[in-house]
């Protein structure tokens, strides 16, 4: 078996080392960037050992915003997303125009297994990836030849699934001599807010809530993130999904929307769940304990998840609705409490912050939005919440994040057109977005910090230092 470790790591500044066939790309990319010298490569593996610490002192110094530095408009970028259970592709213009958006979800598999089974998910991605990408191009009325670059999620996520998207992206990029941009999935959830709200400038805060992540970040600049809080166990989306499964809800649209819908019928004060981590005065999250509380409440009421909600008696249904509503209230109270504290911390670091972005699948929940809007208003900030179709996993956010980095000269040259199908890629299943805010480090969290890759922010800082 011929296998190469492809690191997605070649730098734009190394373009002059590329073989002749890449000169067309060099010229095209140089034109696009109007001769701007790139400052950094997102994926240079030489930064692997460097773990830059973020000092709060440099946060208050004025810094150029991406839009001031960035050049290269009139880009058309294809974004591919396969990090979890949705196969998504989209074509986006650098002026923010969404030319197409296609998502194929594995809802049936989710309903069948009550969660994402990596091997099944990989197979499902493989079945539809070509069709999804083709449809995205067709809907945009474009062919690969019209693209400026391909952006693809390289982490965090399930390796087997990420691989499907990366292989497809590299195939297209190799065949059509296009630059490629590896994208951080959670950064994409945050940055898509800048596509829909053009007033949204750095610095801003973001609460990113999905099936696998619960992150509170301070976004100082493009690629510069401070992690104010994260989950020490499960993410809120996982708690919604399990609650839905144990309540016998229809999981075909994923668990979250089903719980949200049923919760509207219930009494949110009826079941006394306790708010997680009250004793920890930090911004981290925990949903494993709440999940257990929900399971015990379900068991004590003899609710049989084998009886689907559609067949439940009136009394059984109302009992399930009470649990759904009570769970949702406490799950979101935990978010509210952490956001309050994070806003306090963030404003001390960056007093000019005006926005809190709330994104990720759970941010499509109307109750979550309404409650967080109150928190934000109380603190004289503005809530920016992408529309639901851009909160759940999608290709638009990947294409847009690709555009943001491409404008800064952060991309890799086209792969070889003859790259073997069984190549190994530098995927980043566990890839922190930013360095942990030192003063907010929690005891609970410090017990569980295994990681594989240095954070996106530390890679960027190391490269900037190298350029200086
Ligand atoms: O961001 P996302 O699409 O995928 C991941 O990166 O995980 O988030 C998926 C999660 C699932 O747990 C799903 O149940 C949850 O988002 N979700 C919701 C809602 N819509 C999706 N949770 C609560 N209410 C919703 N309306
Ligand atoms: Zn996501």
XYZ file of C-alpha atoms and ligand atoms in Angstrom:
495
model
C 0.000 0.000 0.000
C 1.409 3.349 -0.952
C 0.651 5.851 1.741
C 1.929 9.321 2.250
C 1.308 11.515 5.199
C -0.127 14.578 3.595
C 0.015 17.325 6.080
C -1.936 20.008 4.237
C 1.104 21.902 5.275
C 2.766 23.386 2.243
C 2.873 27.093 2.571
C 1.977 29.714 0.082
C 5.428 31.161 0.619
C 6.851 27.896 -0.648
C 5.056 28.214 -3.970
C 8.261 29.062 -5.727
C 9.498 25.601 -4.827
C 6.624 23.932 -6.604
C 7.090 22.084 -9.844
C 6.262 23.847 -13.069
C 2.749 22.581 -13.337
C 1.821 24.733 -10.367
C 2.949 27.964 -11.908
C -0.499 28.620 -13.353
C -1.839 28.488 -9.861
C 0.985 30.663 -8.590
C 0.130 33.359 -11.075
C -3.593 33.064 -10.390
C -3.113 33.167 -6.636
C -0.687 36.028 -6.823
C -3.110 37.999 -8.944
C -5.880 37.248 -6.519
C -3.831 38.431 -3.629
C -2.512 41.403 -5.567
C 1.090 40.549 -4.805
C 0.485 40.615 -1.083
C 3.126 38.675 0.775
C 1.466 36.003 2.855
C 2.266 36.011 6.536
C 1.488 32.538 7.670
C 0.509 29.032 6.885
C -2.279 27.535 8.924
C -0.987 24.046 8.522
C 2.739 24.216 8.772
C 3.654 21.117 10.683
C 6.839 22.741 11.965
C 4.661 24.537 14.485
C 3.505 21.313 16.030
C 5.723 21.520 19.079
C 5.023 25.149 19.757
C 2.310 25.960 22.208
C 2.130 29.694 22.504
C 0.517 31.134 25.579
C -1.814 34.024 25.172
C -0.864 36.868 27.370
C -3.570 39.302 28.236
C -1.182 42.208 27.799
C -1.146 42.113 24.020
C -4.910 41.882 23.809
C -5.493 45.550 24.301
C -3.014 46.711 21.720
C -4.564 47.952 18.484
C -4.430 45.415 15.713
C -5.451 45.425 12.124
C -8.761 43.807 11.371
C -8.890 41.104 8.784
C -10.917 43.289 6.492
C -8.220 45.984 6.538
C -5.421 43.617 5.716
C -7.252 41.236 3.468
C -7.201 41.550 -0.256
C -8.425 39.199 -2.911
C -12.052 39.891 -3.524
C -14.212 38.283 -6.111
C -13.320 34.845 -4.895
C -15.623 31.888 -5.380
C -15.002 29.126 -2.861
C -16.431 25.628 -2.540
C -16.814 24.526 1.102
C -17.064 20.860 2.097
C -18.127 19.646 5.539
C -18.162 15.999 6.681
C -16.913 16.155 10.278
C -19.914 14.437 11.850
C -23.183 13.139 10.442
C -24.066 15.746 7.811
C -22.563 15.755 4.341
C -22.623 19.366 3.244
C -21.265 21.453 0.398
C -21.751 25.012 -0.608
C -20.432 27.661 -2.964
C -19.941 31.140 -1.546
C -18.641 34.354 -3.041
C -16.283 36.592 -1.103
C -18.908 39.358 -1.149
C -20.985 37.051 1.081
C -23.348 35.827 -1.616
C -24.368 32.221 -0.982
C -24.568 30.649 -4.424
C -25.656 27.238 -3.201
C -26.125 25.216 -0.054
C -26.647 21.459 -0.037
C -26.904 19.239 3.047
C -27.524 15.527 3.131
C -28.266 14.460 6.688
C -28.001 10.996 8.172
C -31.201 11.427 10.126
C -32.391 7.881 9.524
C -29.138 6.428 10.842
C -29.330 8.737 13.834
C -32.856 7.590 14.561
C -31.831 3.956 14.173
C -28.730 4.065 16.400
C -29.696 6.943 18.686
C -26.310 8.542 17.998
C -23.543 8.750 15.447
C -21.817 5.451 14.694
C -18.513 6.424 13.013
C -18.276 3.551 10.523
C -21.897 3.920 9.436
C -21.461 7.670 9.195
C -18.369 7.248 7.034
C -20.225 4.926 4.686
C -23.138 7.334 4.471
C -20.752 10.211 3.600
C -19.093 8.058 0.940
C -22.470 7.245 -0.609
C -23.473 10.875 -1.097
C -20.365 13.059 -1.178
C -19.990 13.175 -4.975
C -23.665 13.944 -5.433
C -23.729 16.633 -2.743
C -20.710 18.449 -4.187
C -22.039 18.168 -7.739
C -25.385 19.529 -6.653
C -23.701 22.463 -4.911
C -21.860 23.314 -8.133
C -24.965 22.825 -10.281
C -27.117 25.003 -8.041
C -24.472 27.703 -8.206
C -24.460 27.329 -11.994
C -20.725 26.798 -11.936
C -18.152 24.160 -12.690
C -14.938 23.442 -10.804
C -13.103 25.633 -13.314
C -14.915 28.702 -11.981
C -13.687 28.191 -8.425
C -10.908 30.189 -6.767
C -10.249 27.636 -4.016
C -11.645 24.679 -2.092
C -12.159 24.828 1.685
C -12.687 21.709 3.763
C -13.118 20.874 7.449
C -10.002 19.061 8.748
C -11.080 18.924 12.424
C -12.286 18.557 15.051
C -14.586 15.649 14.288
C -14.615 11.961 13.521
C -11.486 10.929 11.590
C -13.319 8.477 9.368
C -15.813 11.162 8.400
C -13.359 14.056 8.038
C -11.340 11.876 5.693
C -14.188 11.585 3.192
C -14.472 15.356 2.819
C -10.738 15.970 2.734
C -10.203 13.338 0.064
C -12.961 14.823 -2.083
C -11.629 18.358 -1.613
C -8.089 17.344 -2.511
C -9.291 15.461 -5.549
C -11.054 18.513 -6.899
C -8.209 20.850 -5.928
C -5.648 18.521 -7.524
C -7.614 18.018 -10.749
C -8.397 21.708 -11.224
C -5.199 23.163 -9.802
C -6.916 25.005 -6.999
C -5.541 26.135 -3.653
C -6.978 24.372 -0.645
C -7.822 25.693 2.801
C -8.172 23.390 5.823
C -10.860 24.704 8.156
C -11.477 24.361 11.899
C -15.098 23.289 12.337
C -15.766 25.413 15.435
C -14.103 28.480 13.981
C -16.428 28.053 11.014
C -19.470 27.980 13.343
C -18.288 31.301 14.803
C -17.199 33.069 11.623
C -20.341 32.371 9.643
C -21.864 35.074 11.854
C -19.628 37.584 10.022
C -21.194 36.536 6.753
C -24.709 37.292 7.920
C -23.864 40.316 10.063
C -21.373 42.415 8.152
C -21.097 44.858 11.073
C -19.584 42.141 13.221
C -15.970 43.145 13.779
C -13.308 41.641 16.001
C -13.141 41.484 18.957
C -16.342 39.633 19.773
C -17.471 36.792 21.997
C -18.955 33.523 20.866
C -20.881 30.733 22.513
C -20.627 27.674 20.276
C -23.071 24.925 21.176
C -23.340 21.719 19.221
C -23.499 17.963 19.590
C -19.837 17.592 20.480
C -18.763 21.009 21.737
C -19.666 23.693 24.229
C -17.267 26.574 23.832
C -17.156 30.104 25.121
C -14.523 32.091 23.298
C -13.195 35.571 22.932
C -12.358 36.132 19.263
C -9.640 38.799 19.281
C -8.949 38.588 15.585
C -9.131 36.129 12.719
C -7.509 32.944 14.003
C -6.870 34.458 17.465
C -9.120 32.931 20.060
C -9.072 32.684 23.824
C -11.025 29.800 25.248
C -12.945 31.122 28.222
C -14.807 27.902 28.819
C -15.455 24.449 27.430
C -17.237 21.321 28.560
C -15.596 18.981 31.031
C -17.706 16.074 29.767
C -20.702 16.200 27.407
C -21.934 19.041 25.242
C -25.465 20.412 25.476
C -26.467 18.905 22.094
C -25.550 15.444 23.358
C -27.814 16.042 26.391
C -30.686 17.091 24.089
C -30.143 14.011 21.911
C -30.120 11.558 24.827
C -33.138 13.220 26.429
C -35.013 12.836 23.137
C -34.013 9.199 22.829
C -35.026 8.325 26.399
C -38.336 10.157 26.004
C -39.125 8.101 22.910
C -39.176 11.128 20.589
C -38.860 11.082 16.836
C -35.128 11.518 16.221
C -35.344 11.911 12.465
C -34.621 15.629 12.676
C -32.071 14.970 15.469
C -33.006 15.068 19.149
C -32.772 18.810 19.777
C -35.724 19.990 17.693
C -37.889 17.147 19.054
C -37.203 18.136 22.685
C -37.724 21.815 21.870
C -41.095 21.065 20.346
C -42.327 18.835 23.157
C -41.032 21.250 25.814
C -43.572 23.847 24.601
C -46.349 21.637 26.020
C -44.700 21.038 29.390
C -44.331 22.738 32.752
C -40.674 23.760 33.036
C -40.854 24.072 36.824
C -42.377 20.661 37.463
C -39.220 18.541 37.688
C -36.504 19.903 39.958
C -33.227 19.339 38.152
C -30.190 21.024 39.629
C -28.045 23.431 37.635
C -24.632 21.914 36.866
C -21.349 23.197 38.312
C -22.835 25.897 40.510
C -19.872 25.545 42.872
C -17.314 26.296 40.147
C -17.052 30.023 39.551
C -15.691 29.636 36.033
C -17.045 29.433 32.499
C -16.815 25.696 31.921
C -19.760 23.426 31.288
C -20.901 19.973 32.281
C -23.953 18.122 30.951
C -23.203 14.525 31.993
C -24.793 14.996 35.435
C -27.915 16.609 33.998
C -28.247 13.707 31.583
C -28.191 11.322 34.532
C -30.809 13.407 36.365
C -33.042 13.217 33.295
C -32.594 9.457 32.977
C -33.465 8.927 36.636
C -36.551 11.153 36.328
C -37.694 9.148 33.310
C -37.139 5.844 35.104
C -38.947 6.986 38.238
C -42.006 7.914 36.169
C -42.005 4.549 34.386
C -41.820 6.168 30.986
C -41.240 3.556 28.340
C -39.098 4.930 25.497
C -40.178 1.869 23.484
C -43.589 3.501 23.169
C -43.120 6.356 20.724
C -44.478 9.699 21.849
C -47.041 9.553 19.041
C -48.645 6.511 20.719
C -48.384 7.729 24.312
C -51.487 8.313 26.433
C -52.440 11.896 27.292
C -51.012 11.570 30.789
C -47.832 9.876 29.614
C -47.330 12.549 26.985
C -47.746 15.368 29.474
C -45.332 13.687 31.876
C -42.742 13.462 29.060
C -43.385 17.082 28.124
C -42.766 18.188 31.719
C -39.407 16.432 31.707
C -38.486 17.937 28.323
C -39.403 21.452 29.497
C -37.670 21.105 32.866
C -34.540 19.698 31.226
C -34.451 22.498 28.681
C -34.905 25.191 31.321
C -31.970 23.953 33.417
C -29.748 23.136 30.419
C -30.186 26.702 29.205
C -29.861 28.233 32.694
C -26.393 26.654 32.760
C -25.597 28.435 29.477
C -26.981 31.735 30.790
C -24.976 31.597 33.977
C -21.728 30.805 32.154
C -22.367 33.520 29.560
C -22.935 36.128 32.286
C -19.544 35.369 33.801
C -17.810 35.097 30.423
C -19.112 38.523 29.418
C -17.647 39.959 32.613
C -14.262 38.339 31.924
C -14.229 39.221 28.252
C -15.098 42.866 28.795
C -12.175 43.167 31.195
C -9.872 41.807 28.500
C -11.438 43.648 25.568
C -13.700 46.508 26.680
C -14.643 47.266 23.073
C -16.602 44.017 22.639
C -20.124 44.686 21.370
C -21.395 41.294 20.252
C -22.026 37.795 21.480
C -22.316 35.289 18.654
C -24.355 32.179 19.427
C -23.900 29.447 16.855
C -23.739 25.662 16.401
C -26.704 23.296 16.050
C -28.264 24.061 19.461
C -28.315 27.779 18.614
C -31.174 27.082 16.213
C -33.364 26.548 19.296
C -35.791 29.462 19.798
C -35.870 29.146 23.586
C -32.045 29.201 23.736
C -31.980 32.307 21.542
C -34.616 34.140 23.541
C -32.975 33.441 26.912
C -29.505 34.380 25.721
C -30.857 37.519 24.112
C -31.975 38.653 27.559
C -28.523 38.017 29.029
C -26.887 39.930 26.221
C -29.260 42.880 26.409
C -28.788 43.147 30.153
C -25.089 43.607 29.473
C -25.639 46.144 26.673
C -24.336 43.807 24.025
C -25.919 42.570 20.847
C -26.755 38.953 20.063
C -25.751 37.648 16.653
C -27.360 34.342 15.843
C -27.115 32.924 12.315
C -30.345 31.545 10.839
C -30.974 27.904 11.841
C -29.737 26.516 8.516
C -26.370 28.183 9.158
C -26.269 27.154 12.835
C -26.426 23.425 12.166
C -23.543 21.923 10.197
C -23.325 23.330 6.695
C -20.912 23.988 3.863
C -21.471 27.757 3.837
C -19.599 28.253 7.098
C -16.669 26.241 5.764
C -16.530 28.138 2.474
C -16.791 31.484 4.292
C -14.048 30.616 6.798
C -11.940 29.521 3.845
C -12.523 32.911 2.243
C -11.558 34.759 5.418
C -8.246 32.871 5.681
C -7.556 32.898 1.945
C -7.756 36.683 1.967
C -5.002 36.670 4.566
C -2.813 34.452 2.400
C -3.405 31.392 4.541
C -3.885 28.436 2.249
C -2.050 25.520 0.740
C -1.118 25.063 -2.903
C -2.982 22.533 -5.038
C -2.235 18.913 -4.255
C -0.802 16.724 -6.967
C -3.409 15.570 -9.440
C -2.034 12.067 -9.071
C -2.301 11.869 -5.307
C -3.023 8.228 -4.365
C -6.570 7.418 -3.223
C -5.262 5.730 -0.077
C -3.177 8.673 1.091
C -3.136 9.477 4.778
C -4.137 12.998 5.692
C -3.283 15.226 8.597
C -6.746 15.179 10.149
C -7.320 16.798 13.529
C -10.093 14.957 15.378
C -9.207 16.764 18.612
C -8.082 20.249 17.819
C -8.620 23.065 20.305
C -9.566 26.407 18.858
C -7.695 28.595 21.314
C -5.563 28.555 24.391
C -7.318 28.354 27.700
C -7.730 31.664 29.527
C -5.235 31.223 32.341
C -7.241 32.977 35.044
C -10.321 30.974 34.221
C -8.760 27.547 34.368
C -10.907 25.274 36.471
C -9.983 22.421 38.742
C -12.650 20.232 37.206
C -11.429 20.930 33.711
C -7.725 20.482 34.401
C -8.331 16.790 35.018
C -9.299 16.197 31.417
C -7.013 17.996 29.037
C -5.692 15.319 26.716
C -5.220 16.815 23.287
C -3.523 15.855 20.093
C -2.932 19.043 18.202
C -1.763 22.446 19.299
C -4.597 24.920 19.093
C -5.361 26.868 15.947
C -4.468 30.070 17.793
C -1.090 28.799 18.949
C -0.234 27.765 15.392
C -1.091 31.218 14.132
C 0.802 32.994 16.870
C 3.875 30.882 16.280
C 3.816 31.647 12.587
C 3.347 35.353 13.185
C 6.331 35.321 15.525
C 8.332 33.490 12.897
C 7.438 36.127 10.296
C 8.331 39.018 12.611
O -23.452 21.895 15.018
P -24.235 20.660 14.777
O -25.150 20.619 13.592
O -23.301 19.411 14.670
C -22.194 19.258 15.492
O -21.160 19.894 15.222
O -22.353 18.532 16.502
O -25.080 20.385 16.110
C -25.878 19.248 16.212
C -26.546 19.262 17.555
C -27.346 18.015 17.833
O -27.046 17.569 19.125
C -28.789 18.483 17.729
O -29.677 17.765 18.548
C -28.653 19.915 18.190
O -27.470 20.366 17.599
N -29.784 20.727 17.736
C -30.650 21.295 18.597
C -31.640 21.935 17.802
N -31.329 21.727 16.482
C -30.176 21.000 16.476
N -30.690 21.312 19.934
C -31.711 21.970 20.524
N -32.694 22.576 19.835
C -32.697 22.590 18.480
N -33.689 23.193 17.809
Zn -21.063 21.621 14.177
